[in-house]
XYZ file of C-alpha atoms in Angstrom:
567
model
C 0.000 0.000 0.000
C 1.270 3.220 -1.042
C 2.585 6.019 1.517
C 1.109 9.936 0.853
C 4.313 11.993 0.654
C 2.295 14.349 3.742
C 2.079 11.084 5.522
C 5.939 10.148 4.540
C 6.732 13.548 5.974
C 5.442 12.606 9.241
C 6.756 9.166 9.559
C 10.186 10.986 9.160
C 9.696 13.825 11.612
C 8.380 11.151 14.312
C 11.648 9.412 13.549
C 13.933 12.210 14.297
C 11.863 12.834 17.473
C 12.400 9.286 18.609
C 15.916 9.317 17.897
C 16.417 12.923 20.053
C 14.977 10.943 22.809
C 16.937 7.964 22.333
C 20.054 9.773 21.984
C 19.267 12.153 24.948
C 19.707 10.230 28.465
C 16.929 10.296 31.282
C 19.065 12.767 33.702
C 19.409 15.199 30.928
C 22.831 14.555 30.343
C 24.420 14.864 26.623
C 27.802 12.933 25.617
C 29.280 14.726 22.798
C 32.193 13.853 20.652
C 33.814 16.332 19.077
C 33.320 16.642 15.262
C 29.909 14.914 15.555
C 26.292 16.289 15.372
C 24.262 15.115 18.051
C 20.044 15.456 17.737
C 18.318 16.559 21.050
C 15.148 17.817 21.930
C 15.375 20.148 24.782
C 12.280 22.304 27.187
C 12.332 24.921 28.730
C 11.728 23.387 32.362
C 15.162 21.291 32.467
C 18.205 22.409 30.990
C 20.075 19.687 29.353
C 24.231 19.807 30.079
C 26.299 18.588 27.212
C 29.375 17.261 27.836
C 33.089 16.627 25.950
C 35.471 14.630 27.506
C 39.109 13.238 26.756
C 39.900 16.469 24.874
C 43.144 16.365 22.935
C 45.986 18.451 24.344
C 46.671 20.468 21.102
C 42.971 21.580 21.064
C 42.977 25.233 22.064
C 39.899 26.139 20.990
C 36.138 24.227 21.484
C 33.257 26.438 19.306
C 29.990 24.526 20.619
C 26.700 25.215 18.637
C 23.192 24.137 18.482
C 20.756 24.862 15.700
C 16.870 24.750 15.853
C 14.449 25.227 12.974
C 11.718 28.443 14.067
C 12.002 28.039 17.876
C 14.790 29.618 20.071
C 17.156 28.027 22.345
C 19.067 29.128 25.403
C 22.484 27.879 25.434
C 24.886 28.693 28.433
C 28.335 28.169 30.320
C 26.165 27.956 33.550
C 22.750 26.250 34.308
C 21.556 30.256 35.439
C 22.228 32.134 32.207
C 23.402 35.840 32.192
C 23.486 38.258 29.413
C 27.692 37.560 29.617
C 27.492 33.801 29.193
C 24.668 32.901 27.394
C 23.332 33.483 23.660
C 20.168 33.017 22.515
C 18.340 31.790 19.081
C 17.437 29.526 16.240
C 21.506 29.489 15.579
C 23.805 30.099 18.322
C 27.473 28.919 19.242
C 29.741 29.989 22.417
C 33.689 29.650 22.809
C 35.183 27.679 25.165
C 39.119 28.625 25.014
C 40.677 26.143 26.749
C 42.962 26.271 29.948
C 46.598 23.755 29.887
C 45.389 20.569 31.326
C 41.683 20.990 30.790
C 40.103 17.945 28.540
C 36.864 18.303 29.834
C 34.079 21.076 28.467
C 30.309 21.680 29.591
C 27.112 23.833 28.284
C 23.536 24.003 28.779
C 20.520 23.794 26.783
C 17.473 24.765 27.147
C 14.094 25.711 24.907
C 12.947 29.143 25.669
C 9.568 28.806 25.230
C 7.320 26.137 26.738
C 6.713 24.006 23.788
C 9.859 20.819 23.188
C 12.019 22.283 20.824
C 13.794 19.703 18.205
C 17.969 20.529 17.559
C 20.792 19.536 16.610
C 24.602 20.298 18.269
C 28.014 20.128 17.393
C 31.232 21.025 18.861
C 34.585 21.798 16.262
C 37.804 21.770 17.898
C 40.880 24.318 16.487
C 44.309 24.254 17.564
C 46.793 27.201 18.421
C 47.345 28.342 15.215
C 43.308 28.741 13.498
C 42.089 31.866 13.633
C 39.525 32.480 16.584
C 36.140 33.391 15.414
C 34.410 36.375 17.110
C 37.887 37.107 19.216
C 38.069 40.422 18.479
C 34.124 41.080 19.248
C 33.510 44.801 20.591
C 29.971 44.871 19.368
C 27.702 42.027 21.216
C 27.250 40.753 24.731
C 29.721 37.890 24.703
C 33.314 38.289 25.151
C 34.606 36.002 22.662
C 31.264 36.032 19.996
C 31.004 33.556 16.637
C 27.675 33.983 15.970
C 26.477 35.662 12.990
C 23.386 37.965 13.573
C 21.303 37.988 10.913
C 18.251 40.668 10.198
C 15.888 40.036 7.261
C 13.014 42.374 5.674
C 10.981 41.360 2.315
C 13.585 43.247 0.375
C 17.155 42.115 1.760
C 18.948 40.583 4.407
C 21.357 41.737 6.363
C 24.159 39.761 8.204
C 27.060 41.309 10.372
C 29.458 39.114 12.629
C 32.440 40.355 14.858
C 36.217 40.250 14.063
C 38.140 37.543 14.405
C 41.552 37.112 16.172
C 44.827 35.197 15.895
C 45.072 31.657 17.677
C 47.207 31.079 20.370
C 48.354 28.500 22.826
C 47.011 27.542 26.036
C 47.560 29.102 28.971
C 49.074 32.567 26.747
C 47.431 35.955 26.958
C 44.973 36.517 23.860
C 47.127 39.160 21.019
C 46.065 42.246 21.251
C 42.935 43.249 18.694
C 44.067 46.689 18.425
C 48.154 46.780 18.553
C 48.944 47.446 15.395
C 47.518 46.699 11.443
C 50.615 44.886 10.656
C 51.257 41.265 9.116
C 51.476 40.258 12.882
C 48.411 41.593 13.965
C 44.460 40.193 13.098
C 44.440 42.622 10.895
C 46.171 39.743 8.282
C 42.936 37.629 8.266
C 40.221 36.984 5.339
C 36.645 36.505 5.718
C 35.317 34.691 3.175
C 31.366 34.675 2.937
C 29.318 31.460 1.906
C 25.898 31.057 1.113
C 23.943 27.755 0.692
C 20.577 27.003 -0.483
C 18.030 24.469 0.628
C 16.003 22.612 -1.474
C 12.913 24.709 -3.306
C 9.503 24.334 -1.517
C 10.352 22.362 1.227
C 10.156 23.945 4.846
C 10.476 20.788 7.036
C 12.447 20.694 9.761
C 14.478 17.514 9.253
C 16.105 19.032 5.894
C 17.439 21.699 7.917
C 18.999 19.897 10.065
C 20.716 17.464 7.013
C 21.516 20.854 4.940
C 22.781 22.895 8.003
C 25.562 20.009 9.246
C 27.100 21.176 5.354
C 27.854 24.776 6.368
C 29.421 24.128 10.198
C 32.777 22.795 9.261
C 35.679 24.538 6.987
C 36.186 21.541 4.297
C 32.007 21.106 4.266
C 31.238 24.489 3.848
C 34.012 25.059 0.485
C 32.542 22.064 -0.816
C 29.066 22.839 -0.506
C 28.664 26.835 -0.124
C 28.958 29.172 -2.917
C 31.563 31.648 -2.124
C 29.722 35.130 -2.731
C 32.975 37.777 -1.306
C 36.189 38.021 0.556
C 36.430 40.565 3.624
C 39.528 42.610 4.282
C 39.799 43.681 8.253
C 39.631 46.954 6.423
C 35.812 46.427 5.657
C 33.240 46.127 7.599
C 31.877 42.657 8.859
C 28.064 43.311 7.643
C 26.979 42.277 4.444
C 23.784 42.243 2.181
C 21.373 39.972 0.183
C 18.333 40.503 -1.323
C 15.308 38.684 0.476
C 13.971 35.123 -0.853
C 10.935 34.663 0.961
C 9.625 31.391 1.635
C 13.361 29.788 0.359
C 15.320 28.273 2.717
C 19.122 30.003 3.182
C 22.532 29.108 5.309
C 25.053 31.634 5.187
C 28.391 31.363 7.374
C 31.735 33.023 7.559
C 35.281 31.497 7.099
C 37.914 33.345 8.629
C 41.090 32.608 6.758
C 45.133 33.274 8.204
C 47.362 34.080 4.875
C 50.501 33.443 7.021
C 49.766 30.062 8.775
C 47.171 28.831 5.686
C 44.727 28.005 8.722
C 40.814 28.585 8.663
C 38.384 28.507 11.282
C 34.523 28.556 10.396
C 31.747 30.591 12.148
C 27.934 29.792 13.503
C 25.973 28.874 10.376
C 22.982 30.705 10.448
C 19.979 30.293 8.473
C 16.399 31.978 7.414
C 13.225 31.357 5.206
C 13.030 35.062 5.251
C 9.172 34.619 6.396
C 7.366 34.068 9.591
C 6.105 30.216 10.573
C 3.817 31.865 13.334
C 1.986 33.998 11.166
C -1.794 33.578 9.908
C -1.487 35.652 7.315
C 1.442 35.624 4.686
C 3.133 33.064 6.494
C 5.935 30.906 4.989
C 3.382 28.400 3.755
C 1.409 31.252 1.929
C 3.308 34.066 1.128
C 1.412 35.019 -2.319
C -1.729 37.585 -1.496
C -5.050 37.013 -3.058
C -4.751 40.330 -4.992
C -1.604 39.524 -6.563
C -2.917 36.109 -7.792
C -5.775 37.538 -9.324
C -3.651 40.150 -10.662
C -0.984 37.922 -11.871
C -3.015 35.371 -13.395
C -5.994 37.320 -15.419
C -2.284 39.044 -16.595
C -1.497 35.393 -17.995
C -4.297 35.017 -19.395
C -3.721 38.300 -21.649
C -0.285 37.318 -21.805
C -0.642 33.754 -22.988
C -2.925 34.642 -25.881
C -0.487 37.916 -26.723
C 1.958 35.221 -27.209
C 0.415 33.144 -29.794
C -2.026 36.012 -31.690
C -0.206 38.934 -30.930
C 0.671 40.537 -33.656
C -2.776 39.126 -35.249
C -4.614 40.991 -33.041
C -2.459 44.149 -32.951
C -4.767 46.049 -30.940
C -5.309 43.372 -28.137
C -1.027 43.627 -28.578
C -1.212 47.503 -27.952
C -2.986 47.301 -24.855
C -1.365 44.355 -23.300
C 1.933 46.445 -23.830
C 0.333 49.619 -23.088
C -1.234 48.197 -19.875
C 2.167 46.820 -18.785
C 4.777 49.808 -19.331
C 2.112 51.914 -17.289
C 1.161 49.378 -14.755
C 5.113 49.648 -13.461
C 5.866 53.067 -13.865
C 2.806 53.593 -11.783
C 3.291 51.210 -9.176
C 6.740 52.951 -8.723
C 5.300 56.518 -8.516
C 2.626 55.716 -5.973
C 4.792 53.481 -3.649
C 7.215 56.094 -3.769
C 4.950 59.339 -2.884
C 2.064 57.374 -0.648
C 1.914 54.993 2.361
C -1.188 53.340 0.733
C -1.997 49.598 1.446
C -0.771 46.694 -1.174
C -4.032 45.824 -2.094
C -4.986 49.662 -2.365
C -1.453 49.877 -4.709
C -2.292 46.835 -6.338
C -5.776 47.889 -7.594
C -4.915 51.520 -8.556
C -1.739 50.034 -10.421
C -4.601 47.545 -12.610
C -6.512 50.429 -13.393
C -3.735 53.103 -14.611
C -2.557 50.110 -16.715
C -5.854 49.804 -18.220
C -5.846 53.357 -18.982
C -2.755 53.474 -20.390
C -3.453 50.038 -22.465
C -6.612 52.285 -23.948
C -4.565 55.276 -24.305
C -1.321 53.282 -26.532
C -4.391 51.444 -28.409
C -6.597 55.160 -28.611
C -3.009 56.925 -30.272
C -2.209 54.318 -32.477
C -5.762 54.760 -33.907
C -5.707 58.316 -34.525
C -1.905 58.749 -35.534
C -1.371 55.493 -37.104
C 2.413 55.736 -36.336
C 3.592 52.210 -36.139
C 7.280 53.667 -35.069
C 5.665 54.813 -32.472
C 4.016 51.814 -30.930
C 6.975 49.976 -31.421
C 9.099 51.986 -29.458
C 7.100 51.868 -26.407
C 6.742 47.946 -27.273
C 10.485 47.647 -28.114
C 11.241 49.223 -24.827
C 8.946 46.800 -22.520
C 10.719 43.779 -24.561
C 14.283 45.739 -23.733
C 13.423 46.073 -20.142
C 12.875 42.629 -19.790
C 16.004 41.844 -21.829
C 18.721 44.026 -19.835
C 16.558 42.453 -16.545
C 17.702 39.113 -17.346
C 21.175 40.437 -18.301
C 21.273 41.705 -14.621
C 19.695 38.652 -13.210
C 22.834 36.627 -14.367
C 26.205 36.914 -12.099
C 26.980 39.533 -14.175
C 24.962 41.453 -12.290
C 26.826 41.188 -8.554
C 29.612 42.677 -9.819
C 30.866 45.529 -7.632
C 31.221 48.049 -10.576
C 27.058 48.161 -10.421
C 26.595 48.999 -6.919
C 26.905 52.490 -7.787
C 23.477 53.599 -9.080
C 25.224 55.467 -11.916
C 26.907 53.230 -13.720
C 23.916 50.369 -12.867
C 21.241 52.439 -14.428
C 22.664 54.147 -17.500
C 24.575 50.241 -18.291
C 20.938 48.961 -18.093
C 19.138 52.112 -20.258
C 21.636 51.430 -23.156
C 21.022 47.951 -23.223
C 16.868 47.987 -22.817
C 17.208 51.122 -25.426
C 20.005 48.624 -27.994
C 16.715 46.395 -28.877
C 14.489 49.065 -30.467
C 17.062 50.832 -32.084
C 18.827 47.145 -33.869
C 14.706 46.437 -34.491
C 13.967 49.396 -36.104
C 14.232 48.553 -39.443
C 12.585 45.283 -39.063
C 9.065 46.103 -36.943
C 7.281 43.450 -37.534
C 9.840 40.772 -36.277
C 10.056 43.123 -33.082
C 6.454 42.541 -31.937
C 6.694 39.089 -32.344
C 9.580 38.928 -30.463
C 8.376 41.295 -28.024
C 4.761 39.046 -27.724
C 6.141 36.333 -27.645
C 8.735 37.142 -24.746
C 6.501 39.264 -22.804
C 3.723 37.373 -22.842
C 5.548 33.986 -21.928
C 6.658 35.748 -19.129
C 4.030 36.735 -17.368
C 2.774 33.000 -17.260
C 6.042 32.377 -15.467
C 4.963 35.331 -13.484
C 1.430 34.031 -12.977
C 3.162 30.638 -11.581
C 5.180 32.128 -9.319
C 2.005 33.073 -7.214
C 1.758 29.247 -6.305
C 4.938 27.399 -6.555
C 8.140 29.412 -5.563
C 10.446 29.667 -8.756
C 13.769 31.714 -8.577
C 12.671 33.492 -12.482
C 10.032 35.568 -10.797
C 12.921 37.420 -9.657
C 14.292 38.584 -12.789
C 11.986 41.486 -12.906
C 11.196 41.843 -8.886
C 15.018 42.659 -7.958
C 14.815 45.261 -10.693
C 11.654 46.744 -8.868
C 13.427 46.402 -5.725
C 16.185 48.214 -7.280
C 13.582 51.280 -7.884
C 11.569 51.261 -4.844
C 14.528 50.886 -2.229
C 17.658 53.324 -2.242
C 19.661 50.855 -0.686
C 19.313 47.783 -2.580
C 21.877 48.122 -4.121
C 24.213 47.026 -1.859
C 22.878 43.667 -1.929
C 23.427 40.244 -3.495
C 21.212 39.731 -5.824
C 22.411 35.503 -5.983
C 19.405 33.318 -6.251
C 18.851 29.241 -6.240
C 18.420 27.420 -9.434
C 17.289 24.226 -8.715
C 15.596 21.139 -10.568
C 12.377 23.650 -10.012
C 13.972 26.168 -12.119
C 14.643 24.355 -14.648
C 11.527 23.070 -15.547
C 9.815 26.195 -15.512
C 12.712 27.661 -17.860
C 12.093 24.925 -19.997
C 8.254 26.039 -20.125
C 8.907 30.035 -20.792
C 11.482 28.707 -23.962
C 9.389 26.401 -25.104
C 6.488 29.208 -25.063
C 8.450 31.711 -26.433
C 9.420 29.266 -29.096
C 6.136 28.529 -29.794
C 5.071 32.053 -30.470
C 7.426 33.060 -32.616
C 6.959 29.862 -35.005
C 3.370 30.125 -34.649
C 3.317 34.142 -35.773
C 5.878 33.970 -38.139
C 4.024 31.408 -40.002
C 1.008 32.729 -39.795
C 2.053 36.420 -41.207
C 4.431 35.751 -43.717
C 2.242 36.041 -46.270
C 0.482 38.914 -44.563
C 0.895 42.653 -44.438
C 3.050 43.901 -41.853
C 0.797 46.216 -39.864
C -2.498 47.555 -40.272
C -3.345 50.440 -42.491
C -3.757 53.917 -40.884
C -7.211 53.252 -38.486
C -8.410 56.995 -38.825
C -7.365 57.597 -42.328
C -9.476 54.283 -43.513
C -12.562 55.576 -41.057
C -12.380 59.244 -42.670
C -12.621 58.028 -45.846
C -15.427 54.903 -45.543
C -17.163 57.889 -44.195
C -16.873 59.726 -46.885
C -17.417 57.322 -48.829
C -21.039 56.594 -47.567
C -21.994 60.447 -47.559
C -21.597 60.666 -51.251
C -22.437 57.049 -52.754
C -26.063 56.895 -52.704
C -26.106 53.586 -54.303
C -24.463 52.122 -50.831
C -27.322 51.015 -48.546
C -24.746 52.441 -45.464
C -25.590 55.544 -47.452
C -29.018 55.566 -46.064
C -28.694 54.557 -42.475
C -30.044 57.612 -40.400
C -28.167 59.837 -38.627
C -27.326 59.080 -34.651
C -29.882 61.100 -33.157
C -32.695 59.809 -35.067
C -31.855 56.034 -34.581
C -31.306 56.693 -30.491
C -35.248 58.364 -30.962
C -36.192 55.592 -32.789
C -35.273 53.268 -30.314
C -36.330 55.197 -27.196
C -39.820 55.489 -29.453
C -39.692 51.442 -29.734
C -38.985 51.064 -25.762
C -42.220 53.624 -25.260
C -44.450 51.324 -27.487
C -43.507 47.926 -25.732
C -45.037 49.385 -22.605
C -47.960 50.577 -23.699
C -50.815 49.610 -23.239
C -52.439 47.282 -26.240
C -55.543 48.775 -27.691
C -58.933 46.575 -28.100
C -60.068 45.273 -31.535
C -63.157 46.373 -33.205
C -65.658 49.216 -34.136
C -64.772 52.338 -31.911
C -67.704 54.905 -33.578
C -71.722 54.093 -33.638
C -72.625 52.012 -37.399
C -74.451 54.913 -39.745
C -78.039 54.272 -40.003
């Protein structure tokens, strides 16, 4: 009999639970060996004490950390915590520098809040010559601090993490963090930054725990993490990325010593950028109503602009026109009003719809087709130098300054209208085909995460927020991505073959809509052989009707002789 993946899910969970109780003895004592992740479930009621024994002699350094999914832990030198000796969090680590003769280290655990709290811990041992993380901390509450502290918004997230120091031997006084910059001083060390993403769609707790044992140990986390920048003690230890909500992320810190070749590795910490306690917009649903509607009626328009575009050149026209308004719009009133999403949301459908009318309205009464296809050039060019940006290309540090970022991505959305110019009709195609593929893929993204949604979002980001730029725009592209790549090409594909086919043997554009009304009008007023000819003016066929309406409600009028028969 088969097994529901929900149920599957479940079974596993249970498992891990058992296994934390197994593994965790009945006087709340935990045996640790160094190098080795240990599952435990802790409470808040009794504080579990892990323990290390037999410690090696040339260990100098114990970092002991625990990691927990959404719930905070407690973890201490003491069984009473204080602000000095304790940290607290869903990632947290504390330093135990070792005294000569010492084999023996201790911590405590505890949940903070009432409900049993599922973790995992780990203890890495460094000897005298690795680089201490968090030695040099002047910042935070503990003396010696590795943790990374990690802030998140729905635009970026920002992590910041205390100098590190130079190892030393037991026994010997720490080296001074501020006695010089020289090549004897901390001021020698690297930080290299790693990030690491977890698998799309998938917020359970025991893939955490797999993914985070990856990022916690110097050779695991180069073979595993991407390497996004390297830290000078010159900079300073806080860095940005732009927000994935809903998508699971690890980031940690390796702190590297050019003159010994030693490393040591911080706290991991991780994030879904979302809240689990949430009702509303909660890392399960993070997709309003209003934007699903929005998105997907958008598909709709989009899917059939994809195929019959340039067919229907007016339906084109407004699906353009409604577009390049709708986001110049939603820029201009999220910049000057504190207006509700849904409020932004629903004034941003309507000024597209206007402008839609308004590109559609002009192209009637002009009839300039270079015109149209510059404002439909540029939407296709937006999107173009978008995904241009969205590639690693776009991280470089040249484009954090807003200069050289947005005049580099005007002259490339401007390059496709101007190389299209002498060949229109293969621009709206193009432009149909790509735009309106898209916004499936943007319609899609309301239900199923996909990383491609943020080829145009980080560019909005980019407008709305001042400081966005400072971020790390790096996203995930997973076995989910691909598939849904593989869907926009093979719909852009599609439209193109289908349109080209179907117009090569037709005229390129329309004629001139108000030149070819002026003169069928004319032509009616003075060919009196043309039935049109004799159609009645406006007025009289609205009083017609009106006089129609009057005589269905009337009253109907009895049959017969009405005057007395003539004798």
């Amino acid at each position: 009999m088969g097994i529901r993946p929900g149920s599957l899910t479940g079974i596993v969970q249970a498992g891990w639970l058992i296994l934390a109780c197994i593994c965790q003895r009945a006087s709340s004592l935990l045996e640790l060996s160094l190098g080795k992740f240990r599952n435990v479930l802790l409470n808040q009621t009794n504080p579990v004490e892990a323990v290390i024994r037999n410690i090696a002699s040339n260990v100098t350094v114990v970092i002991f950390q625990v990691h927990a999914q959404q719930s905070s832990v407690v973890i201490s030198f003491d069984k009473n915590p204080s602000v000095n000796n304790s940290g607290t969090g869903v990632d947290k680590g504390l330093v135990s520098i070792l005294r000569p003769q010492q084999s023996v280290c201790t911590w405590y655990l505890r949940s903070r809040d009432a409900s049993q709290v599922l973790s995992t811990a780990i203890s890495i041992p460094y000897m005298e010559k690795d680089p201490i993380p968090g030695g040099c901390n002047l910042e935070f509450d503990l003396e010696v601090d590795p943790n990374i502290y990690l802030d998140y918004t729905l635009v970026d997230i920002h992590i910041k993490f205390a100098p590190a120091n130079l190892g030393y031997t037991r026994g010997a006084n720490p080296p001074s963090c501020d006695s010089g910059t020289g090549q004897n001083s901390r001021w020698r060390l690297r930080y290299d930054v790693y990030q690491y993403f977890l698998p799309e769609n998938d917020l359970s707790e025991m893939v955490l725990m797999s993914h985070i044992r990856k990022m916690s140990e110097v050779q695991s986390i180069k073979a595993n993490g991407i390497k996004m920048l390297t830290l000078t003690t010159d900079d300073k230890t806080n860095v940005y990325f732009s927000s994935l909500p809903g998508q699971g992320v690890i980031y940690n810190v390796i702190v590297w010593d050019p003159l010994w070749n030693t490393s040591a590795a911080y706290v991991p910490v991780h994030t879904y950028a979302c809240s689990f306690a949430d009702l509303v917009d909660n890392c399960s649903s993070l997709s309003k109503l209003s934007t699903k509607v929005f998105f997907t009626a958008l598909a709709v328009l989009g899917l059939f602009t994809c195929f019959f575009g340039h067919r229907f050149w007016k339906t084109d026209l407004f699906f353009m026109g409604f577009i390049f308004t709708a986001f110049f719009f939603f820029v201009f009133i999220t910049r000057v009003t504190g207006l509700g999403y849904d409020v932004h949301l629903t004034l941003t459908a309507v000024a597209g719809i206007i402008g839609g009318l308004f590109l559609v309205a002009s192209w009637w009464r002009s009839g300039s087709v270079l015109l149209c296809m510059f404002i439909i050039g540029l939407v296709l060019g937006f999107l173009f130098s978008s995904m241009v940006f969205f590639t690693p290309l776009g991280d470089y540090r040249v484009f954090r300054d807003d200069v050289v970022f947005w005049v580099t991505f005007s002259s490339v959305a401007l390059m496709i209208p101007v190389l299209f110019i002498g060949c229109p009709r293969i621009l709206n195609i193009l432009a149909s085909a790509m735009v309106g593929s898209y916004t499936v893929i943007l319609a899609i993204a309301c239900y199923v995460y996909t990383s491609l949604a943020y080829i145009t979002l980080d560019l909005l980001r980019r407008v709305l927020n001042d400081y966005f730029s400072r971020a790390y725009t790096n996203v995930p592209f997973q076995t989910n991505d691909f598939i849904i790549l593989s869907v926009w090409t093979m719909l852009a594909l599609s439209g193109v073959t289908v349109q080209l086919r179907r117009e090569r043997s037709e005229v390129p554009f329309p004629p001139h809509p108000y030149v070819t009304w002026k003169r069928e009008r004319e032509r009616r007023s003075t060919n009196v052989l043309d039935p049109s000819h004799h159609i009645p003016p406006l007025r009289e066929r609205i009083h017609n009707k009106l006089l129609h309406i009057k005589e269905f409600f009337q009253k109907e009028q009895p049959a017969g002789e009405r005057t007395p028969l003539l004798l």
